[in-house]
PDB file of C-alpha atoms in Angstrom:
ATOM      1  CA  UNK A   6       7.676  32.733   3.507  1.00 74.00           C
ATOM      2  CA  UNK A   7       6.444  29.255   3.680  1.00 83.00           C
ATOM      3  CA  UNK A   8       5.921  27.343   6.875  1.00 89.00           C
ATOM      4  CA  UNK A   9       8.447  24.590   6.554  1.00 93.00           C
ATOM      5  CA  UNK A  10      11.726  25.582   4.589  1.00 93.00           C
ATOM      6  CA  UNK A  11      13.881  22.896   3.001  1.00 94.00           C
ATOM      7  CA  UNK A  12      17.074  23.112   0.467  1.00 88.00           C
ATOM      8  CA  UNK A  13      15.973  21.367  -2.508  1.00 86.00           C
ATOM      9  CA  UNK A  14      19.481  20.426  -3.715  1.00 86.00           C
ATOM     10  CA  UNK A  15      20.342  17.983  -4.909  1.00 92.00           C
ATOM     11  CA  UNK A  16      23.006  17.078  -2.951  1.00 95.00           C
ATOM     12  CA  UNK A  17      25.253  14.592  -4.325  1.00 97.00           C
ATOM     13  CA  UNK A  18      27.650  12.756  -2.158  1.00 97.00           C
ATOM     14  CA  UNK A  19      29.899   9.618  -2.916  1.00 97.00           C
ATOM     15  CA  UNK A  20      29.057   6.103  -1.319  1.00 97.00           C
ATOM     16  CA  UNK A  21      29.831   5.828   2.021  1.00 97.00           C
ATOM     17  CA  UNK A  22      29.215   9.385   3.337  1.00 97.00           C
ATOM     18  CA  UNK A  23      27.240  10.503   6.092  1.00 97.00           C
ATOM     19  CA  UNK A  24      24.113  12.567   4.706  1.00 97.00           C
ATOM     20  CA  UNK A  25      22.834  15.454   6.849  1.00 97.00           C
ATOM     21  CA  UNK A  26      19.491  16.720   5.434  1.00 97.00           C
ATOM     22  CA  UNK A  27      17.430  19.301   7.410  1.00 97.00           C
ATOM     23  CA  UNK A  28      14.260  21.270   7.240  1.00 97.00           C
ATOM     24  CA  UNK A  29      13.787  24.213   9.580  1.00 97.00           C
ATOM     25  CA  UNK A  30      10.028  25.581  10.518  1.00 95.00           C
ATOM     26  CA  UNK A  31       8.042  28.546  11.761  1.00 93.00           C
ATOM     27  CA  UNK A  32       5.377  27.287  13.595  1.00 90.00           C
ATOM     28  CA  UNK A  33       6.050  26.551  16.661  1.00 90.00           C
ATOM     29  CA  UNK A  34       2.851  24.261  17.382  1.00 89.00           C
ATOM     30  CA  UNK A  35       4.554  21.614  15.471  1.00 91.00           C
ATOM     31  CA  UNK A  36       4.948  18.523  17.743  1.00 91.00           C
ATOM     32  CA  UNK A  37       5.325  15.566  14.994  1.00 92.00           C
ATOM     33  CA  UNK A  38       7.779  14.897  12.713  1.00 94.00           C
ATOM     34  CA  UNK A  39       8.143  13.148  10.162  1.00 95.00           C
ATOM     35  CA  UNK A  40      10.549  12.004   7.327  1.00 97.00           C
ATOM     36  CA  UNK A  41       9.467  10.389   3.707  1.00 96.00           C
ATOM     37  CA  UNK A  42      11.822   9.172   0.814  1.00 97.00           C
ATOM     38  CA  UNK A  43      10.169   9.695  -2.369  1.00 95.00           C
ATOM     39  CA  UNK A  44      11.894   7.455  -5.339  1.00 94.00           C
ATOM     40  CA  UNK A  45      11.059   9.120  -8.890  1.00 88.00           C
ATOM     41  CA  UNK A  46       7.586   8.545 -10.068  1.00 82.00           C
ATOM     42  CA  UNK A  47       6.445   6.863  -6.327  1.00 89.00           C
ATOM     43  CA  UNK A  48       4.213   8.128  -3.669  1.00 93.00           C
ATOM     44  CA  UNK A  49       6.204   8.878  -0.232  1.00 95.00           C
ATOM     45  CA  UNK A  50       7.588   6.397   1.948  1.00 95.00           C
ATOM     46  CA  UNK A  51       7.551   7.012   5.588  1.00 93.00           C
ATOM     47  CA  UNK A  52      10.726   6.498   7.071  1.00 94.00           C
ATOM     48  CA  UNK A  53      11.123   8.117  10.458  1.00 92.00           C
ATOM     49  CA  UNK A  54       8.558   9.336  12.758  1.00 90.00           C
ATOM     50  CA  UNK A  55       9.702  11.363  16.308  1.00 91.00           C
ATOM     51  CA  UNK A  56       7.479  13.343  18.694  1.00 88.00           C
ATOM     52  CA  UNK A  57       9.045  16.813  20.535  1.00 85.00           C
ATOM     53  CA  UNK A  58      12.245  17.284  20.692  1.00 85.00           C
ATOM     54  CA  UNK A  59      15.009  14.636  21.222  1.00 86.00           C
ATOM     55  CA  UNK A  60      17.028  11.786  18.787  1.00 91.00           C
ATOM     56  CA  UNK A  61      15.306   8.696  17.203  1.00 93.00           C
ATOM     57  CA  UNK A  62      17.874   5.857  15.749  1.00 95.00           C
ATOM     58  CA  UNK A  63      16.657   3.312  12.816  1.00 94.00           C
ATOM     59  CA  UNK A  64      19.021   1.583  11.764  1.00 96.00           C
ATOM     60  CA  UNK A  65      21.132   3.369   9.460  1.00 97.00           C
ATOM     61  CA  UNK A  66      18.732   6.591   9.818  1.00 97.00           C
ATOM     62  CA  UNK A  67      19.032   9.023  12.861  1.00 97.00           C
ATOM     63  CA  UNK A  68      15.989  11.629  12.990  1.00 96.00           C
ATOM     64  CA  UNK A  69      17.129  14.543  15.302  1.00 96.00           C
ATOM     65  CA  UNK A  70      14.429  17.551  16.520  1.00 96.00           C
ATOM     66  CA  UNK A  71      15.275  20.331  18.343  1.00 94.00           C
ATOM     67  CA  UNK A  72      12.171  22.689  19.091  1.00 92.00           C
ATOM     68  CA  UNK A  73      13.839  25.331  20.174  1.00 92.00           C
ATOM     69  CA  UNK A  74      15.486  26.326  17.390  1.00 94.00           C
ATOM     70  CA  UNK A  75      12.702  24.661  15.279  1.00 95.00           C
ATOM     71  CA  UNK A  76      14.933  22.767  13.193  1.00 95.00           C
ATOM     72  CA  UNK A  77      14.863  18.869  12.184  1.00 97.00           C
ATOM     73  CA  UNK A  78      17.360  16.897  10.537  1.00 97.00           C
ATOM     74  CA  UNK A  79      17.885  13.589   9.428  1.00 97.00           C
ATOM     75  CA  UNK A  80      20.885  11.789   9.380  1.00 97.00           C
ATOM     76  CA  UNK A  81      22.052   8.470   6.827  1.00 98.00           C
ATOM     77  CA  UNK A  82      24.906   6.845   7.778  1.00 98.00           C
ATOM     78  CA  UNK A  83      26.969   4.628   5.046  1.00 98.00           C
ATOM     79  CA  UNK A  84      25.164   6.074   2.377  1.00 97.00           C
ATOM     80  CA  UNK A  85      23.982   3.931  -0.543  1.00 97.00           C
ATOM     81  CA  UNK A  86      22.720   4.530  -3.942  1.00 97.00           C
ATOM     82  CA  UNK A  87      19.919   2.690  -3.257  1.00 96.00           C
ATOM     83  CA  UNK A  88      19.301   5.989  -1.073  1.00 97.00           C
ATOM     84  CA  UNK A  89      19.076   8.221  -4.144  1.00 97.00           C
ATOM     85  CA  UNK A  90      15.442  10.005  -3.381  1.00 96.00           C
ATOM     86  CA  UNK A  91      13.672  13.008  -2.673  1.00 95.00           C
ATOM     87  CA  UNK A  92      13.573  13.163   1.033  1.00 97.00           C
ATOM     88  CA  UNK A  93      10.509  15.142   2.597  1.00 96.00           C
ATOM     89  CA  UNK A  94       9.783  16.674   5.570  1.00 96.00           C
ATOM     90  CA  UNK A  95       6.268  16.545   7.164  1.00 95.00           C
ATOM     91  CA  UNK A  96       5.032  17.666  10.691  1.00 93.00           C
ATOM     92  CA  UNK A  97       2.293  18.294  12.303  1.00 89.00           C
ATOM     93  CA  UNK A  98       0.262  19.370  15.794  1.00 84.00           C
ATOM     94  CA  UNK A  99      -2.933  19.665  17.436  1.00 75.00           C
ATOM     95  CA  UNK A 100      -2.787  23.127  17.909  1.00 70.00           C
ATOM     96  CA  UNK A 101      -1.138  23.800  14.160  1.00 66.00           C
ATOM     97  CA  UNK A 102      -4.628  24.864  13.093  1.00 66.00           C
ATOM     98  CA  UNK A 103      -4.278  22.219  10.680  1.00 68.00           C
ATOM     99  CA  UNK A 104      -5.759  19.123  10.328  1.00 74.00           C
ATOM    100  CA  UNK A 105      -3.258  17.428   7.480  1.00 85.00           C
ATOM    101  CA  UNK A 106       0.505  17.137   7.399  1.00 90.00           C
ATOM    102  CA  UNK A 107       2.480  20.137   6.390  1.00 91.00           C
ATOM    103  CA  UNK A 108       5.173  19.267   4.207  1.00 93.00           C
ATOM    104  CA  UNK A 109       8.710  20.583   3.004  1.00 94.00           C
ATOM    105  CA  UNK A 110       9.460  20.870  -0.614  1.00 92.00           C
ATOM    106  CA  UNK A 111      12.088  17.741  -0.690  1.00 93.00           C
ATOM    107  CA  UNK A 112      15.648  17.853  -0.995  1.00 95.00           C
ATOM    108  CA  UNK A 113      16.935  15.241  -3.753  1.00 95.00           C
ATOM    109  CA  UNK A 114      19.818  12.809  -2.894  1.00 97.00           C
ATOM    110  CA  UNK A 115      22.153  11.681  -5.146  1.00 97.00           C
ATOM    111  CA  UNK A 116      24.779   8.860  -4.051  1.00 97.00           C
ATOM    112  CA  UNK A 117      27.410   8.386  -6.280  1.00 96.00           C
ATOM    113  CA  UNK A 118      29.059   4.819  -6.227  1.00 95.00           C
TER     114      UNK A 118
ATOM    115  CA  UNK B   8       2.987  -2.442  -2.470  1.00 83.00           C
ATOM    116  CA  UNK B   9       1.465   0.303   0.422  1.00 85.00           C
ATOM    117  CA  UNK B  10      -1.960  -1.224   0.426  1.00 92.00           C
ATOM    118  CA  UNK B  11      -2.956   2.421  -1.217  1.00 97.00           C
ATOM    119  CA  UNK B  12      -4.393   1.661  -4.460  1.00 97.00           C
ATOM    120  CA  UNK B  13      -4.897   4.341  -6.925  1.00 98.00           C
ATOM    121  CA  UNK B  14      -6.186   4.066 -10.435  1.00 97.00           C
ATOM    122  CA  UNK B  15      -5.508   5.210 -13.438  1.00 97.00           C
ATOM    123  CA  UNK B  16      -1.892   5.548 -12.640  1.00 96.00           C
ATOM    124  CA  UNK B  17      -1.341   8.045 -15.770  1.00 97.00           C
ATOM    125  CA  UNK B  18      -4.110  10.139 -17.523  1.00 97.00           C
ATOM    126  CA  UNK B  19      -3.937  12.399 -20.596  1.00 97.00           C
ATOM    127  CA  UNK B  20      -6.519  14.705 -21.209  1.00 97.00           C
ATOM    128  CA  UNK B  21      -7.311  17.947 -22.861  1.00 98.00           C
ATOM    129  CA  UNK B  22      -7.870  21.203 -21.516  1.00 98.00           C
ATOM    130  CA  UNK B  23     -11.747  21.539 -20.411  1.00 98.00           C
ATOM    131  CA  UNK B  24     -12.130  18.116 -19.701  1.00 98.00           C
ATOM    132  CA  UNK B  25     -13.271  16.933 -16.629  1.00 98.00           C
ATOM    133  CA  UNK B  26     -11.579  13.661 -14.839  1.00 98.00           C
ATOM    134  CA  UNK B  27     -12.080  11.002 -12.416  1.00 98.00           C
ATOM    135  CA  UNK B  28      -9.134  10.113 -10.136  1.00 98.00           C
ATOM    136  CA  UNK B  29      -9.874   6.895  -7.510  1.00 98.00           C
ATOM    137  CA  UNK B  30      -7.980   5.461  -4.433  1.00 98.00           C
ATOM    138  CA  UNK B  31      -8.777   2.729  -2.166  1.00 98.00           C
ATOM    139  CA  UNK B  32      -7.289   3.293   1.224  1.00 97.00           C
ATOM    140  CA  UNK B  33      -5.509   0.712   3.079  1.00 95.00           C
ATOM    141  CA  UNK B  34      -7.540  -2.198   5.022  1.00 94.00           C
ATOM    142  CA  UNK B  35      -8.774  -0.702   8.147  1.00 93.00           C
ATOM    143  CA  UNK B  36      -8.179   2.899   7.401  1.00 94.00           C
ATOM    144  CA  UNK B  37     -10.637   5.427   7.780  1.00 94.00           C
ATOM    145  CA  UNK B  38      -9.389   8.444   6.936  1.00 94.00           C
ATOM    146  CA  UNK B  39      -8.094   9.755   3.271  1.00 96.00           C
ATOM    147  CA  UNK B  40      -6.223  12.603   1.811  1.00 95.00           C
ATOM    148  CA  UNK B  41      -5.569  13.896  -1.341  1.00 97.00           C
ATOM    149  CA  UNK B  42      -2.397  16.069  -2.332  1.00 96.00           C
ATOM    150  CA  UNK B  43      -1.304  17.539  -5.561  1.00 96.00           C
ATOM    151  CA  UNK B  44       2.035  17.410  -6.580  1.00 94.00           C
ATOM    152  CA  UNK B  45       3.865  20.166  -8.618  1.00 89.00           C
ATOM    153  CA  UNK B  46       7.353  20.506  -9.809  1.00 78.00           C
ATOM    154  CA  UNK B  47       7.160  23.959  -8.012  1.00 71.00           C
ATOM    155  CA  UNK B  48       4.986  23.481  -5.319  1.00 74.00           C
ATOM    156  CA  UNK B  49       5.407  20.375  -3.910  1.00 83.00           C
ATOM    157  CA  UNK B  50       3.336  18.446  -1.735  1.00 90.00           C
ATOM    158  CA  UNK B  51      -0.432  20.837  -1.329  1.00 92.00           C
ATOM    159  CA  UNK B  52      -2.914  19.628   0.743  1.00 93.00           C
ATOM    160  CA  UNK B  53      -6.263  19.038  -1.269  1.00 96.00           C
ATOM    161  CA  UNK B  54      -8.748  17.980   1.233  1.00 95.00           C
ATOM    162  CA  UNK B  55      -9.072  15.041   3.806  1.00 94.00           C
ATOM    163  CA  UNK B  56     -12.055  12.689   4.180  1.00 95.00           C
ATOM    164  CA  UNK B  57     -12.787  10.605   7.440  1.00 93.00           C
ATOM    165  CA  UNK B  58     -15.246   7.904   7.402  1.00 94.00           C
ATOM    166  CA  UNK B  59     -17.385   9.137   4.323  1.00 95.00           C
ATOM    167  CA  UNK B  60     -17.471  12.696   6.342  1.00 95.00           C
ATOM    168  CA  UNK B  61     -15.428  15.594   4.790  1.00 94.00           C
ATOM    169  CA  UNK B  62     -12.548  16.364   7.322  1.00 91.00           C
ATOM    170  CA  UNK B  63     -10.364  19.450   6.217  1.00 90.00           C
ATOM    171  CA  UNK B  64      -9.896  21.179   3.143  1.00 92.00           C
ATOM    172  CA  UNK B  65      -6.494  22.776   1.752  1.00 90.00           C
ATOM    173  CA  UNK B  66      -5.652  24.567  -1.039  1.00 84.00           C
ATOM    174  CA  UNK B  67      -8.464  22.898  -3.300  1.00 93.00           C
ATOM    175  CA  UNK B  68      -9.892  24.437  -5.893  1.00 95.00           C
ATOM    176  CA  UNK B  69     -13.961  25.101  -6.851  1.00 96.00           C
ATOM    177  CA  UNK B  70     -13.912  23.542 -10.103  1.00 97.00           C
ATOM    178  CA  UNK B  71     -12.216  20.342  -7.741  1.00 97.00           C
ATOM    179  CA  UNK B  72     -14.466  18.572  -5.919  1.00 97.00           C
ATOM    180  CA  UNK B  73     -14.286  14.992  -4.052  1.00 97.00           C
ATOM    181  CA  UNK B  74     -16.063  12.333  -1.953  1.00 97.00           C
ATOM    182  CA  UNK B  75     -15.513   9.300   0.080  1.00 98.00           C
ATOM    183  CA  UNK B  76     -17.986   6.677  -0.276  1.00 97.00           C
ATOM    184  CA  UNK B  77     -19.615   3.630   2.637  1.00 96.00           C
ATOM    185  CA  UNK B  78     -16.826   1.175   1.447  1.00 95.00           C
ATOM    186  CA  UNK B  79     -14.305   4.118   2.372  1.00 97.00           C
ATOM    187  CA  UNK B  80     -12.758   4.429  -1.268  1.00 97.00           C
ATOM    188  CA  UNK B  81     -12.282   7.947  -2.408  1.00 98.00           C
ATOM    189  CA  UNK B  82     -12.754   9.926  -5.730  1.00 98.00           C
ATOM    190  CA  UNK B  83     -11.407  12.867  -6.598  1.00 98.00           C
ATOM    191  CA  UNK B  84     -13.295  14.999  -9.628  1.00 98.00           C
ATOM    192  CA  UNK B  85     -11.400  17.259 -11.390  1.00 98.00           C
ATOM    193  CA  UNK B  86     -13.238  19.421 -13.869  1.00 97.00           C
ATOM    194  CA  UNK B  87     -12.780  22.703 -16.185  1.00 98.00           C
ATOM    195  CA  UNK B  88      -9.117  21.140 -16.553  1.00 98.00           C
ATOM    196  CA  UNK B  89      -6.656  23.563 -17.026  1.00 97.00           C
ATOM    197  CA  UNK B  90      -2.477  23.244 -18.646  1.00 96.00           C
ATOM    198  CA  UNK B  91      -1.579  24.139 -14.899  1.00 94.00           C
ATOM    199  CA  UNK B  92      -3.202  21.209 -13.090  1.00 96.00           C
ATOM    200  CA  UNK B  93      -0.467  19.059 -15.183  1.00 96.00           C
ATOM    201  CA  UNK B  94       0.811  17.110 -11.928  1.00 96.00           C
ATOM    202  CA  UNK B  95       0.819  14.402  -9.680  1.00 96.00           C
ATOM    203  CA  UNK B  96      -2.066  13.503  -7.373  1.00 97.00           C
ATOM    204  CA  UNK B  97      -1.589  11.503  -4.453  1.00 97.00           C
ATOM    205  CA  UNK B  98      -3.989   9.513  -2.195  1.00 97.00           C
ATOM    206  CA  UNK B  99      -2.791   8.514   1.333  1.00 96.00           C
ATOM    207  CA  UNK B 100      -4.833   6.991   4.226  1.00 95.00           C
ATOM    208  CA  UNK B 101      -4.909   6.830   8.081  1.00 92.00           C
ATOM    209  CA  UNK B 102      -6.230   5.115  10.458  1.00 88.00           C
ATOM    210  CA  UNK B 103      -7.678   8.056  12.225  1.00 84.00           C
ATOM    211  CA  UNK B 104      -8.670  11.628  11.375  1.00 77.00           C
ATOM    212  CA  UNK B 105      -5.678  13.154  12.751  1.00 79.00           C
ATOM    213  CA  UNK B 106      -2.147  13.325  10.927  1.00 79.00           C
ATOM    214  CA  UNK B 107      -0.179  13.226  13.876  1.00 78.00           C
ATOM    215  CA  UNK B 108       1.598   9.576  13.174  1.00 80.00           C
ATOM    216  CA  UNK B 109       1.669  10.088   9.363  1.00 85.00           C
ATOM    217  CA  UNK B 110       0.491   8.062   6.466  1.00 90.00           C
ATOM    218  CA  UNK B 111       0.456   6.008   3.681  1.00 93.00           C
ATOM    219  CA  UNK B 112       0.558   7.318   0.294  1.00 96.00           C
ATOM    220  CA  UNK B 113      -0.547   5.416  -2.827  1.00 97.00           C
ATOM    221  CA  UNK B 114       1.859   5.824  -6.200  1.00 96.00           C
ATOM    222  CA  UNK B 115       0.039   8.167  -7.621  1.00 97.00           C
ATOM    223  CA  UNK B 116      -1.760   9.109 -10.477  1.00 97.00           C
ATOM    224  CA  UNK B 117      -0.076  11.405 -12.889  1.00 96.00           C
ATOM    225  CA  UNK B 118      -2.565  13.711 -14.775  1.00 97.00           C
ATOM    226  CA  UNK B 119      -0.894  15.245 -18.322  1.00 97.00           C
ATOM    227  CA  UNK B 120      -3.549  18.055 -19.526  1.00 97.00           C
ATOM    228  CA  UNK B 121      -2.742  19.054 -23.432  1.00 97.00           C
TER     229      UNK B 121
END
């Protein structure tokens, strides 16, 4: 079973919708999280960055943690298909054992005007 | 344009071969990692390098190897090349050793091996 778990889709929803994309984890040393948007053929983009549990807002992007059921999810409001990606996952911790971010294996968006 | 610059950005070789991949981590940045990217794997951890000193290592293999030089740019050697190291290799960079605030990943360089 590997460490961080994430549907890989795609999921295709029409302009406009709300997208809820999520990643759930095993280890529970995990304090930072992390979101990245990878367009075909780029490197990932970071996007949204929390710390614990608790709700970060960016604009259009909500990041949500909640450690105790070691789940993460990221929200896009008004969905555009500029959005179309491969969204990513990534966390990390000091007690992790690790010393580089571990990552999900993406879900891909598609937004359908 | 991240400030991650990684050359060549696509490489064709033959099996046996041994390659050269290079990144340049952003201004100020110390620290660099390398990841591999498979259509089945994902994003694997390769090794990290912090201020010319080797960090971490992941899932790298022997016949990989890598270094980060005084002017902080990175190489990664990849040698004995194999059909299943086909993928996409990724530089990113940090301004510390730790991962804990993320980083910046170049575009990538994407290595075709025939």
């Amino acid at each position: 079973q590997k460490e961080v778990e994430q549907d890989p889709g795609p999921l295709s929803v029409p302009e406009g919708a709300i997208v809820s994309l999520n990643c759930t984890y095993s280890n529970s040393a995990f304090q930072y999280f992390m979101w990245y948007r990878q367009y075909s053929r780029k490197g990932p983009e970071l996007l949204m960055y929390t710390y614990s549990s608790g709700n970060k807002e960016d604009g259009r992007f909500t990041a949500q943690v909640d450690k105790s059921s070691k789940y993460i999810s990221l929200f896009i409001r008004d969905s555009q298909p500029s959005d179309s990606a491969t969204y990513l996952c990534a966390m990390s911790g000091e007690d992790t054992g690790r010393r580089a971010l571990t990552f999900g294996s993406g879900t891909r968006l598609q937004v359908q005007p | 344009d991240s400030g991650v610059t990684q050359t060549p950005k696509h490489l064709i070789t033959a099996t046996g071969q041994r390659v050269t991949l290079r990144c340049s981590p952003r201004s100020g940045d110390l620290s660099v990692y390398w990841y591999q990217q498979s259509l089945d794997q994902g994003l694997q951890f390769l090794i990290q390098y912090y201020n010319g000193e080797e960090r971490a290592k992941g899932n790298i293999l022997e016949r990989f190897s890598a270094q980060q030089f005084p002017d902080l740019h990175s190489e990664l050697n990849l040698s004995s090349l194999e059909l299943g190291d086909s993928a996409l290799y990724f530089c990113a960079s940090s301004v510390t050793g730790e991962p804990n605030y993320g980083y910046t990943f170049g575009s990538g360089t994407r290595l075709t091996v025939v």
